[in-house]
mmCIF file of N, CA and C in Angstrom:
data_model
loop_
_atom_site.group_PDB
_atom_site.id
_atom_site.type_symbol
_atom_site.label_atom_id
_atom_site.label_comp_id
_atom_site.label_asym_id
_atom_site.label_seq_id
_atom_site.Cartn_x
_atom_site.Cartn_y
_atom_site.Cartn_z
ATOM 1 N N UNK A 1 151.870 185.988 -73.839
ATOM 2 C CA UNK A 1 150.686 185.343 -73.336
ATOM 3 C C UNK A 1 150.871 183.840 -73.469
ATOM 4 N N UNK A 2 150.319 183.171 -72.657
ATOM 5 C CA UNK A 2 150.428 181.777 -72.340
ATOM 6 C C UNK A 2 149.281 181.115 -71.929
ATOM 7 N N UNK A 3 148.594 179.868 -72.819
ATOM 8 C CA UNK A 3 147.352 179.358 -72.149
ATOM 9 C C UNK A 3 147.989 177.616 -72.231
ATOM 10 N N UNK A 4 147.516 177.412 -71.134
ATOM 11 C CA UNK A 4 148.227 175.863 -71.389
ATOM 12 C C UNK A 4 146.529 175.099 -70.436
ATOM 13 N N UNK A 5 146.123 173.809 -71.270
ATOM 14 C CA UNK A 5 145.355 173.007 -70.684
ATOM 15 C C UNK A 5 145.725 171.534 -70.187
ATOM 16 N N UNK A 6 146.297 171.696 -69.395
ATOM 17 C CA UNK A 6 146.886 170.297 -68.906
ATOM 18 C C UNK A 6 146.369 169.544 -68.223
ATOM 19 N N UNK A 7 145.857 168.694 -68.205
ATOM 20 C CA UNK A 7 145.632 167.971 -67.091
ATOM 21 C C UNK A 7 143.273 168.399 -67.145
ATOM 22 N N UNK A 8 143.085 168.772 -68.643
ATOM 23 C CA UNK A 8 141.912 169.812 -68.578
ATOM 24 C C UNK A 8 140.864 168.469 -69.474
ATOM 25 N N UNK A 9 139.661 168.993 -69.309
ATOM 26 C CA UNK A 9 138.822 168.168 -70.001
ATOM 27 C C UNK A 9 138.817 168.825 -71.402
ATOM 28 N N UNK A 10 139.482 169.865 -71.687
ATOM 29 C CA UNK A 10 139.595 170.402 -73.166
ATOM 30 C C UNK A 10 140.748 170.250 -73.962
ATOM 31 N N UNK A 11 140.705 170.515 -75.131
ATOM 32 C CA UNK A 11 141.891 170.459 -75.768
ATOM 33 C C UNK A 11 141.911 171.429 -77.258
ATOM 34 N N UNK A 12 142.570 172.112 -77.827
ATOM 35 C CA UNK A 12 142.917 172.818 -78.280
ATOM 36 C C UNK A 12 142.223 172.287 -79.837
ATOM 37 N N UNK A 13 141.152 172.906 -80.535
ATOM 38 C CA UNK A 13 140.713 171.849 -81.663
ATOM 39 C C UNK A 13 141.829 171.945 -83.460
ATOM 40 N N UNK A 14 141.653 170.976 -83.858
ATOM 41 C CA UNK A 14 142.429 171.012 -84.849
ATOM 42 C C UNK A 14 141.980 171.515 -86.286
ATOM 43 N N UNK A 15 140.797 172.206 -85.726
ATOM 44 C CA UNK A 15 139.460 172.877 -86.748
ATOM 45 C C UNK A 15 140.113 174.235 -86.756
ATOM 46 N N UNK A 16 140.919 174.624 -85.479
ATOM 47 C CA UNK A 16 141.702 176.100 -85.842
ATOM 48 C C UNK A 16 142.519 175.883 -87.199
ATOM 49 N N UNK A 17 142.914 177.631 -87.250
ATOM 50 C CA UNK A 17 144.172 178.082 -88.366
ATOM 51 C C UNK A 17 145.296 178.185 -87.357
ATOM 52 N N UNK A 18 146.621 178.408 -87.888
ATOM 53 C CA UNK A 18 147.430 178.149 -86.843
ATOM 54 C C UNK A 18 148.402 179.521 -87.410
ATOM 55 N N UNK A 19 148.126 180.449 -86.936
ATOM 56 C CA UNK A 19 148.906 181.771 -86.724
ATOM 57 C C UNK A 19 150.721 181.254 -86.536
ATOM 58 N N UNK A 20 151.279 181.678 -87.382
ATOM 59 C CA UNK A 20 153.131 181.042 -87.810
ATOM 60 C C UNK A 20 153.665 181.886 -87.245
ATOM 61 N N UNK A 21 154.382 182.179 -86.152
ATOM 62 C CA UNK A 21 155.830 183.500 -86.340
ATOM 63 C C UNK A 21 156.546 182.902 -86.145
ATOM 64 N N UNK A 22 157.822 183.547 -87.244
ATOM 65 C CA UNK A 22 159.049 183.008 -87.489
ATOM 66 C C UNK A 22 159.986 184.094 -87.386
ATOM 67 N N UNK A 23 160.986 183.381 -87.043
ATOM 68 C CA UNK A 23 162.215 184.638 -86.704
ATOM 69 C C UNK A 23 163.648 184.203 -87.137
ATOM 70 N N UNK A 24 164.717 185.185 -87.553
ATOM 71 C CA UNK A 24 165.840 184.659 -87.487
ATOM 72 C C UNK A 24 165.968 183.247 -88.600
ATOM 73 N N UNK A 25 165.408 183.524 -89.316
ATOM 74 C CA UNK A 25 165.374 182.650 -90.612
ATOM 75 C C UNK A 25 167.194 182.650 -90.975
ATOM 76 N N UNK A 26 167.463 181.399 -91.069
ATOM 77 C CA UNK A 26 168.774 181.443 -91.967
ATOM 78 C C UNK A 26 168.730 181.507 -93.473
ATOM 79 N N UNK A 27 167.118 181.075 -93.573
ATOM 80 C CA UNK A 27 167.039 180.877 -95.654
ATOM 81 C C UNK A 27 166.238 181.398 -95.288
ATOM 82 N N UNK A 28 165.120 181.315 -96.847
ATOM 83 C CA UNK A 28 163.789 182.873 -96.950
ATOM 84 C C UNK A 28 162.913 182.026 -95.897
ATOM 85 N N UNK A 29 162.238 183.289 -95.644
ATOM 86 C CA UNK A 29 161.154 183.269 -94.683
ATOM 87 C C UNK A 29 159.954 182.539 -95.319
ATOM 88 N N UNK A 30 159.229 181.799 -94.903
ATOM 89 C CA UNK A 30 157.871 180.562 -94.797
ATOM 90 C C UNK A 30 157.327 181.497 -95.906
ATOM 91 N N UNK A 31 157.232 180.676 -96.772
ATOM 92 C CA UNK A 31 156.103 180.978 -98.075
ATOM 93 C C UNK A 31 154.384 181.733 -97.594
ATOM 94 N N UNK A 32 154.231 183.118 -98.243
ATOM 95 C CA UNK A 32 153.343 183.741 -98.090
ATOM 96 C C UNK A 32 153.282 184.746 -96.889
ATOM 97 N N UNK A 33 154.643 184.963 -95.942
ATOM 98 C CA UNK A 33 155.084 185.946 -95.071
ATOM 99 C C UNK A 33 154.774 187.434 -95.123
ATOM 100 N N UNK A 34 154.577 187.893 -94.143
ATOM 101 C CA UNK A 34 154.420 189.133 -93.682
ATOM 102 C C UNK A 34 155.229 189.727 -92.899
ATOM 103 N N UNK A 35 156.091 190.620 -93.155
ATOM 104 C CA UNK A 35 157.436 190.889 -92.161
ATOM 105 C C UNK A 35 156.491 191.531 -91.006
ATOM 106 N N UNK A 36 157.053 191.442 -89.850
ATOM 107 C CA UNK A 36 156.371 191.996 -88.862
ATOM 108 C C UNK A 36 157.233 193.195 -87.840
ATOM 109 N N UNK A 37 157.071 194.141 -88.173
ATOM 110 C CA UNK A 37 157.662 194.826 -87.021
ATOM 111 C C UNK A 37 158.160 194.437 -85.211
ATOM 112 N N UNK A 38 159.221 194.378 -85.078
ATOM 113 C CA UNK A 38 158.857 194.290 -83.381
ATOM 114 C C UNK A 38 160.387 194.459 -82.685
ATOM 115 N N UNK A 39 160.365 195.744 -83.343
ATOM 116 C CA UNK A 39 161.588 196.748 -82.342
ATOM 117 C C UNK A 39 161.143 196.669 -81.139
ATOM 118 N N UNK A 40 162.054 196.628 -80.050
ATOM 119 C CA UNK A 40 162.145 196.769 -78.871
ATOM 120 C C UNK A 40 161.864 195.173 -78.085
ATOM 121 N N UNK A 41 161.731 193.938 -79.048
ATOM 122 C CA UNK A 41 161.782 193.003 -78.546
ATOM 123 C C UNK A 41 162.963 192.474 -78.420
ATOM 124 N N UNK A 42 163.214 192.164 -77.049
ATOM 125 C CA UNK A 42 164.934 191.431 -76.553
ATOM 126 C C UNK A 42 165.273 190.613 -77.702
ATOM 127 N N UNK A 43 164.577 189.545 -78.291
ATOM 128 C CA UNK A 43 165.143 188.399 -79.213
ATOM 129 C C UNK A 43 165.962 189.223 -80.280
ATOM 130 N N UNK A 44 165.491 190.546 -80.576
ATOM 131 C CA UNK A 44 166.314 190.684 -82.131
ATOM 132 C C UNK A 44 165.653 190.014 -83.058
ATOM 133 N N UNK A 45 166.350 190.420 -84.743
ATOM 134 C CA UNK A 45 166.129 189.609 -85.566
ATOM 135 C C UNK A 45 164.959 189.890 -86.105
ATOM 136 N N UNK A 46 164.866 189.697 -87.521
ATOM 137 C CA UNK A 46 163.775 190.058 -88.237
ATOM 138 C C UNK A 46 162.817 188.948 -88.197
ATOM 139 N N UNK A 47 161.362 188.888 -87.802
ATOM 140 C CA UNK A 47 160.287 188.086 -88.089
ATOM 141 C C UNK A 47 159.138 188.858 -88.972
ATOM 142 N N UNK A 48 158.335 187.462 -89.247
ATOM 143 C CA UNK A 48 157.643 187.730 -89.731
ATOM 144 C C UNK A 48 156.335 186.270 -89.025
ATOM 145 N N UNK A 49 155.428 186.785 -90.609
ATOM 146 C CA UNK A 49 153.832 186.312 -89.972
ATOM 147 C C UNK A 49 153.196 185.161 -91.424
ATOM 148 N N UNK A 50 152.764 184.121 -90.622
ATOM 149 C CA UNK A 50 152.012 183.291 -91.847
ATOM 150 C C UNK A 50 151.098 182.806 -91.270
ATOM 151 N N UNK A 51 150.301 182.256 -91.720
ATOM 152 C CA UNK A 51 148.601 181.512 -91.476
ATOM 153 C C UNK A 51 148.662 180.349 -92.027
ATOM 154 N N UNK A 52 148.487 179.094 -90.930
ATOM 155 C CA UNK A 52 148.532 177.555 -91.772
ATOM 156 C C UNK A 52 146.662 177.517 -91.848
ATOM 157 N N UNK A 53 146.228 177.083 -93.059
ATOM 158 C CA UNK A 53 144.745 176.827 -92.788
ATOM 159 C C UNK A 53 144.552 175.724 -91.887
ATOM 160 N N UNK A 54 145.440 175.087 -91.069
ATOM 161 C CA UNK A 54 145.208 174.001 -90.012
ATOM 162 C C UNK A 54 146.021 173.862 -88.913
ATOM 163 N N UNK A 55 145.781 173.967 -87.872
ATOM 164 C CA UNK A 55 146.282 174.067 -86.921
ATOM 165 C C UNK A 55 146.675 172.383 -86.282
ATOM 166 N N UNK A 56 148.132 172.044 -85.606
ATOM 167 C CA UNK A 56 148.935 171.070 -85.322
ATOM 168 C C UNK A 56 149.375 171.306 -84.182
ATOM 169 N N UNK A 57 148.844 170.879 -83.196
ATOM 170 C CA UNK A 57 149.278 170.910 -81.466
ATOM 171 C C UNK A 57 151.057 170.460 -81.849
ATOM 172 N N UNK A 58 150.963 169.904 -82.910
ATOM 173 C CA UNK A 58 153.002 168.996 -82.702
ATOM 174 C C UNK A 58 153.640 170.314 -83.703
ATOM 175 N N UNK A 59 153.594 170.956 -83.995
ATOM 176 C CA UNK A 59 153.887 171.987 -84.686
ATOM 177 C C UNK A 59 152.976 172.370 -86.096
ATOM 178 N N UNK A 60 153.875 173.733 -86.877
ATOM 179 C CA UNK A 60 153.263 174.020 -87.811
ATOM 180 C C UNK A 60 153.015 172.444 -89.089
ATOM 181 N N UNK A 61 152.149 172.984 -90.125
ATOM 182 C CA UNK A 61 151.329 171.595 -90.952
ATOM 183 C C UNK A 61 152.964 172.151 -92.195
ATOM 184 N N UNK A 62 153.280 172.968 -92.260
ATOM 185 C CA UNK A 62 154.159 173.370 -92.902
ATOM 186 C C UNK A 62 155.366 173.228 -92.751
ATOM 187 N N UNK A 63 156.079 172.406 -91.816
ATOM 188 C CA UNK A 63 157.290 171.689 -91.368
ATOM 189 C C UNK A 63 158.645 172.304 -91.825
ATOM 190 N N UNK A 64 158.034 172.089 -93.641
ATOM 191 C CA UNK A 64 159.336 172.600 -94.315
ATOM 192 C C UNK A 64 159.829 174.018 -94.362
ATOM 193 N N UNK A 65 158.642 174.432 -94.247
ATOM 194 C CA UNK A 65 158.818 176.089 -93.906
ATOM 195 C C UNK A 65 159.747 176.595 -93.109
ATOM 196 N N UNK A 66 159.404 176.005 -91.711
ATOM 197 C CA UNK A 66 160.355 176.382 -90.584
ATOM 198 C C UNK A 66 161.625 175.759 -90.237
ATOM 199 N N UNK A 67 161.818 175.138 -91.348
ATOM 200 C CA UNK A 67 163.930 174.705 -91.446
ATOM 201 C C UNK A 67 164.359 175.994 -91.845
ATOM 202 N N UNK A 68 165.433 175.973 -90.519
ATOM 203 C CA UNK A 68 165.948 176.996 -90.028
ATOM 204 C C UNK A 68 165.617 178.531 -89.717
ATOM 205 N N UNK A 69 164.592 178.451 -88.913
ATOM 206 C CA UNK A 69 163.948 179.297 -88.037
ATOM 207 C C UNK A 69 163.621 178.691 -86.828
ATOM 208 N N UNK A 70 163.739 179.981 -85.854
ATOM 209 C CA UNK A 70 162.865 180.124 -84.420
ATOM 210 C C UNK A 70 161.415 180.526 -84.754
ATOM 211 N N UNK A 71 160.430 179.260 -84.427
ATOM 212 C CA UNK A 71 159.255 179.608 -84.721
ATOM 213 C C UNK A 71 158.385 179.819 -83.573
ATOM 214 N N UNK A 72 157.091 179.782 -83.533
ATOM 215 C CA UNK A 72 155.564 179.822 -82.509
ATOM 216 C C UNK A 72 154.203 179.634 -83.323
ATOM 217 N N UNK A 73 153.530 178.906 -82.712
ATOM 218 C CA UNK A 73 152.653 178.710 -83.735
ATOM 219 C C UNK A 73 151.411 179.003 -82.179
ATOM 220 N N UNK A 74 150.334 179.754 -82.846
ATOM 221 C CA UNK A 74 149.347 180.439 -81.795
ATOM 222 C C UNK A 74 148.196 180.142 -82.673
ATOM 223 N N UNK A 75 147.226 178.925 -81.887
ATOM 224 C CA UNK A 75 145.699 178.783 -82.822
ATOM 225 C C UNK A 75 144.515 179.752 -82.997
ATOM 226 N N UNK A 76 144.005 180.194 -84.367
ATOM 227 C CA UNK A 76 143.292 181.123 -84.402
ATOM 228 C C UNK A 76 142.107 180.718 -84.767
ATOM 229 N N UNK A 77 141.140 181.242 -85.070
ATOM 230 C CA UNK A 77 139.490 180.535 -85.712
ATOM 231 C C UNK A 77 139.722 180.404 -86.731
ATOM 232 N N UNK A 78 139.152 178.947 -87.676
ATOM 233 C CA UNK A 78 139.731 179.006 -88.589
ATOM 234 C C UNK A 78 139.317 179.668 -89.684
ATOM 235 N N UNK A 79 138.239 180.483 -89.586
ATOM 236 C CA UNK A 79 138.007 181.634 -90.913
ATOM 237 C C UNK A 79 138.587 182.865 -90.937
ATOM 238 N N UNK A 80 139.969 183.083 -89.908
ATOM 239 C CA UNK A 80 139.946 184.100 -90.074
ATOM 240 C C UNK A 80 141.387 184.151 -91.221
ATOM 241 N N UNK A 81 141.091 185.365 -91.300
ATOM 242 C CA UNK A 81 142.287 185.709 -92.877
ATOM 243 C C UNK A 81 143.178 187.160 -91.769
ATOM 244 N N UNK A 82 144.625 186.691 -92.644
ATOM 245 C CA UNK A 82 145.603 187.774 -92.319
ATOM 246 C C UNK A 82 146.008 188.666 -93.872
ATOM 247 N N UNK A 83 145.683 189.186 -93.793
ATOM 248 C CA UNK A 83 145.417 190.223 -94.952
ATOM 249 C C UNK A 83 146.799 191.157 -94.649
ATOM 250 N N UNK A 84 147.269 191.637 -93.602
ATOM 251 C CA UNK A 84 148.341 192.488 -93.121
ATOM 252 C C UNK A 84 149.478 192.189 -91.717
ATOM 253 N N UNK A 85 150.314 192.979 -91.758
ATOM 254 C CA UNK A 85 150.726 192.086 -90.414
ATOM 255 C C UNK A 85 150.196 192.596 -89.405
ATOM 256 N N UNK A 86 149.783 193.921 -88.955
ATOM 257 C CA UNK A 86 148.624 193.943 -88.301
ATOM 258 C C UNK A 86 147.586 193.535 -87.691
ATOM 259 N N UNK A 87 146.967 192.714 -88.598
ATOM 260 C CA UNK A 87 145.974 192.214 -88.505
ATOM 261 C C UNK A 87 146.368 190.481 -86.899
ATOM 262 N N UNK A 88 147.345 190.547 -87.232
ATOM 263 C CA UNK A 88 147.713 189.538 -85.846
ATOM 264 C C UNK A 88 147.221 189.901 -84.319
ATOM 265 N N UNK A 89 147.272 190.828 -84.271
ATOM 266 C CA UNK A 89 146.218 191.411 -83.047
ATOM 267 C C UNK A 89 145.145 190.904 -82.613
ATOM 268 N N UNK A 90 144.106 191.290 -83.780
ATOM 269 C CA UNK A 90 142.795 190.868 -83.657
ATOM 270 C C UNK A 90 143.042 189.493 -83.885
ATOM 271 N N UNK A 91 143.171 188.457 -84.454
ATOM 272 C CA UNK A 91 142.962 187.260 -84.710
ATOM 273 C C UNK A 91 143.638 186.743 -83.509
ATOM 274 N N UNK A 92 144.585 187.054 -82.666
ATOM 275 C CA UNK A 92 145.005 186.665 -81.296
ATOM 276 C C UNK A 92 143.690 187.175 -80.146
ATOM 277 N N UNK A 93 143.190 187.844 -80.114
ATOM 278 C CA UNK A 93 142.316 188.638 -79.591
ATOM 279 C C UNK A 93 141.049 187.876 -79.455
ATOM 280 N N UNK A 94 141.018 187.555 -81.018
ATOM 281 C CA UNK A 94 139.123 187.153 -80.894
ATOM 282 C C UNK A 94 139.397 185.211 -80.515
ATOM 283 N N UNK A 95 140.557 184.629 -79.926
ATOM 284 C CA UNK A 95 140.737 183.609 -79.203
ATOM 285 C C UNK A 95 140.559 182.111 -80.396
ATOM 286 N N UNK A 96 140.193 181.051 -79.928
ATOM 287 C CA UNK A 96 140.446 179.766 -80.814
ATOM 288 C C UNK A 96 139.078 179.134 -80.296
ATOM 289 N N UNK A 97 139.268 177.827 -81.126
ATOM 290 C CA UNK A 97 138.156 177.200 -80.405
ATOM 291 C C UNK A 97 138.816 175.742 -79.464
ATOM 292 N N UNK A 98 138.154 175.272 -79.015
ATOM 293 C CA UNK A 98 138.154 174.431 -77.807
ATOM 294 C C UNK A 98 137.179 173.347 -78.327
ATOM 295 N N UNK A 99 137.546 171.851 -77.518
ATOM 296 C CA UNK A 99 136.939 170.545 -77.795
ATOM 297 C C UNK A 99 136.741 169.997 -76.354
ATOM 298 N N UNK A 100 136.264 169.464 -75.931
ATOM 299 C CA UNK A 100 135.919 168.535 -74.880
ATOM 300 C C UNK A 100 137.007 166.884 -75.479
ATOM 301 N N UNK A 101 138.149 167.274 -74.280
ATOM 302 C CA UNK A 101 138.208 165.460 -74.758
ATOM 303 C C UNK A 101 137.981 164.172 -74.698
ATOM 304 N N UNK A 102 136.705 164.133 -73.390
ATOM 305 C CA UNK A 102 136.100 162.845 -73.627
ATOM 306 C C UNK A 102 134.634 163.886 -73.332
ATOM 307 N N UNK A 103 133.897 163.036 -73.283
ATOM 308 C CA UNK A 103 132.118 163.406 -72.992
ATOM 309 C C UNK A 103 131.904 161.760 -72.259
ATOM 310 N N UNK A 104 131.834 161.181 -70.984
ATOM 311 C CA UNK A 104 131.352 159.883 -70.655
ATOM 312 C C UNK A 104 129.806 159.941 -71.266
ATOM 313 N N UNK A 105 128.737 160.904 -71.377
ATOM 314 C CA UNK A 105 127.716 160.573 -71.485
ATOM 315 C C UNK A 105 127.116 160.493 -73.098
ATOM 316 N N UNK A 106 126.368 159.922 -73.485
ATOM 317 C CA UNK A 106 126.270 159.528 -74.678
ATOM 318 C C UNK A 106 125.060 161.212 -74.805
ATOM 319 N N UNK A 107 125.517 161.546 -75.709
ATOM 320 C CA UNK A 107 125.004 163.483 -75.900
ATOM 321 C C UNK A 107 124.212 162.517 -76.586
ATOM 322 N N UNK A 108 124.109 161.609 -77.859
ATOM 323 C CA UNK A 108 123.447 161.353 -78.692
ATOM 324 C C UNK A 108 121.829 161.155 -77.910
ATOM 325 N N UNK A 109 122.131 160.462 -77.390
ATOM 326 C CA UNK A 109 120.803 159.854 -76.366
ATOM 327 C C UNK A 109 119.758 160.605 -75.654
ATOM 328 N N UNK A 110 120.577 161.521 -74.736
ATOM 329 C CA UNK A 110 120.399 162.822 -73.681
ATOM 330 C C UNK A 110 119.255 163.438 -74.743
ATOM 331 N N UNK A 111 120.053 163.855 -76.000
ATOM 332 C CA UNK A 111 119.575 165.227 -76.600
ATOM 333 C C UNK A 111 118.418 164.647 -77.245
ATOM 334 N N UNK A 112 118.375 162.793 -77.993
ATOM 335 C CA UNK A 112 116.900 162.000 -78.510
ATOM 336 C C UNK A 112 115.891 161.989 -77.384
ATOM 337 N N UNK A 113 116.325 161.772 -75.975
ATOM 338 C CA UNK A 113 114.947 161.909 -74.701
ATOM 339 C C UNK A 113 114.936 163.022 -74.393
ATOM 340 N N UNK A 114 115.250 164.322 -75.640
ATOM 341 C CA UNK A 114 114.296 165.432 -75.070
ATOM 342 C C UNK A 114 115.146 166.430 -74.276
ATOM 343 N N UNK A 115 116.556 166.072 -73.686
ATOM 344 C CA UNK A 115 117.539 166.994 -72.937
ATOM 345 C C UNK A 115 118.444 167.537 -73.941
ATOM 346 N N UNK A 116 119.201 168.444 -72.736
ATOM 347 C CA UNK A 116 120.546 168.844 -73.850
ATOM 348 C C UNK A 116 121.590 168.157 -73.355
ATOM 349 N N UNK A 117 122.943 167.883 -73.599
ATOM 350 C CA UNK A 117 123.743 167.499 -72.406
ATOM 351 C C UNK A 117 124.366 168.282 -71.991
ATOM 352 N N UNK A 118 124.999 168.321 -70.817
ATOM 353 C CA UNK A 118 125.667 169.951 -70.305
ATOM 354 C C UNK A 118 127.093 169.330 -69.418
ATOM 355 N N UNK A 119 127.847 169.999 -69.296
ATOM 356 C CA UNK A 119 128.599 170.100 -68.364
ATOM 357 C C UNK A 119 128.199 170.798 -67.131
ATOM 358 N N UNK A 120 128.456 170.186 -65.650
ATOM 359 C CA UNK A 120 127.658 170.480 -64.361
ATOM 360 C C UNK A 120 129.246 170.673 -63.935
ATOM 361 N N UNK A 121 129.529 172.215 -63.565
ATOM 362 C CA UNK A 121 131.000 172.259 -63.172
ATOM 363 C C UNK A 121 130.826 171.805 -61.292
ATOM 364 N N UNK A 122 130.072 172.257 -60.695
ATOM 365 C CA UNK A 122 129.144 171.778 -59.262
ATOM 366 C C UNK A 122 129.831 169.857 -59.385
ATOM 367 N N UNK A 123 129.187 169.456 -60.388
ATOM 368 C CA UNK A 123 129.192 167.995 -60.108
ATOM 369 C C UNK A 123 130.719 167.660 -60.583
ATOM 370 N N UNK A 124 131.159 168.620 -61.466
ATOM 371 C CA UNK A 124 132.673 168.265 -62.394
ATOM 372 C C UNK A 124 132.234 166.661 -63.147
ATOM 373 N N UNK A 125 131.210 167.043 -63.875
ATOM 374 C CA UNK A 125 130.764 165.834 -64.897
ATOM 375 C C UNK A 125 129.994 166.352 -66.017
ATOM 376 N N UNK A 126 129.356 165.414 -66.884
ATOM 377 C CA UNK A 126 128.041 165.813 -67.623
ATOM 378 C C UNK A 126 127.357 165.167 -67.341
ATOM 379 N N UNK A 127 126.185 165.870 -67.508
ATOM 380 C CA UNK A 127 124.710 164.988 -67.026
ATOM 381 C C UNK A 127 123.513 165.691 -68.260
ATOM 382 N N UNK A 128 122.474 165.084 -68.343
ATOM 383 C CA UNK A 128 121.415 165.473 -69.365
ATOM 384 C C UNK A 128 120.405 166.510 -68.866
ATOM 385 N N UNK A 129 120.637 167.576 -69.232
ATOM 386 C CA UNK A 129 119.741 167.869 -68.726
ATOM 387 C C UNK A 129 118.186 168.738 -69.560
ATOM 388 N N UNK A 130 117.482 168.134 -68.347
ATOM 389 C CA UNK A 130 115.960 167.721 -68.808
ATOM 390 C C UNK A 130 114.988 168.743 -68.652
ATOM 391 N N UNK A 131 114.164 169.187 -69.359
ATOM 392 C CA UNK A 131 113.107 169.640 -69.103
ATOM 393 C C UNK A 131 112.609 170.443 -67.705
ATOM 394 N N UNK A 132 112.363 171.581 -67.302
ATOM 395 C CA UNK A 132 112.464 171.580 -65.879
ATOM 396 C C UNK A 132 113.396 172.252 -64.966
ATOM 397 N N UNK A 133 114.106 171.890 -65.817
ATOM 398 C CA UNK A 133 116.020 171.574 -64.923
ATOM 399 C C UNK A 133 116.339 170.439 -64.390
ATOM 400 N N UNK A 134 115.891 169.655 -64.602
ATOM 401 C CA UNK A 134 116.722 168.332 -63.677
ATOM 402 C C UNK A 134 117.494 168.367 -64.560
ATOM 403 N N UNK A 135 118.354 167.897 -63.719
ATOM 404 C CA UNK A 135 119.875 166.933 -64.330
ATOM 405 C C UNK A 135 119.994 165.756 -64.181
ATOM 406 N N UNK A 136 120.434 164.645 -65.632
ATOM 407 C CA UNK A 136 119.853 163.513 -65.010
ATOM 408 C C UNK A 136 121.216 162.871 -65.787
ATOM 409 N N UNK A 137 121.645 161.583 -65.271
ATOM 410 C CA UNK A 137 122.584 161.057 -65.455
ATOM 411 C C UNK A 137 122.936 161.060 -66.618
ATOM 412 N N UNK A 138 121.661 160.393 -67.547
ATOM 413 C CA UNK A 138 122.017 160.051 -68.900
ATOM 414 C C UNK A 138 120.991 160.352 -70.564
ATOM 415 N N UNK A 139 119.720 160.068 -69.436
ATOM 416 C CA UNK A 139 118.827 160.393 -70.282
ATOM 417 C C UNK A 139 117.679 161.316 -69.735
ATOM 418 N N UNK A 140 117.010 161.666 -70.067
ATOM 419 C CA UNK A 140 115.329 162.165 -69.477
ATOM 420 C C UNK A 140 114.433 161.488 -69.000
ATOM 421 N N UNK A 141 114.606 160.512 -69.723
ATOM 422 C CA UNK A 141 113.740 159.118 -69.138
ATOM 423 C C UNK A 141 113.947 158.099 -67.791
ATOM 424 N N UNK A 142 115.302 159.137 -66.998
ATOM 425 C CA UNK A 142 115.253 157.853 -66.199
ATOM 426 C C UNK A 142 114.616 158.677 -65.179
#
């Protein structure tokens, strides 16, 4: 599976946990590992499974870990716990969270005159919106 946001008004938040697989370790496997089954995958090679409590778009927060391994690092919510190797399923499953990377409209403002602010995918912007339903540039008041 593959999600890539390029070119997106979102970005991957750094409030996730960051799900580790490592493979083909030349020294021991990343401190606190879970060997993971996965016969019948072309790569070969024994992997396994770790949980960084913080997730790093530039790689794992654990750097040293993955000298000398083939790694992947996949963002998870960050309360969730890997208790088994199993358990990688569901925590891939129940998805990550997401950030907006800019907002032009000041939310602070919108949401003090009384709106919420929203994203208008129609307009491909944010606008405030008010009471009613209007949508209004910035505030309620205008």
């Amino acid at each position: 599976m593959s999600s890539s946001l390029a070119l997106s008004l979102l970005a991957v938040s750094r409030a996730n946990a960051g799900l580790l697989f490592s493979a083909n370790c030349s020294r021991t496997p990343p401190t606190g590992s879970l060997p993971v089954n996965c016969t019948g995958f072309s790569g070969g090679g024994e992997w396994f499974l770790s949980l960084n409590r913080m997730y790093d778009p530039g790689g794992p927060a654990r750097a040293v870990d993955t000298v000398g391994c083939q790694y992947s690092v996949v963002p998870v919510l960050p309360w969730s716990e890997l208790r088994s190797a199993r358990d990688y399923a569901g925590l891939v499953r129940r998805g990550f969270l997401l950030e907006w990377t800019s907002v032009p409209v000041d939310c602070a403002a919108c949401n003090a005159s009384g709106g919420e602010c929203r994203y208008d995918a129609g307009a491909m912007g944010f606008g405030c919106s008010c009471p009613g339903g209007r949508l209004q540039p910035a505030t309620c008041g205008e």
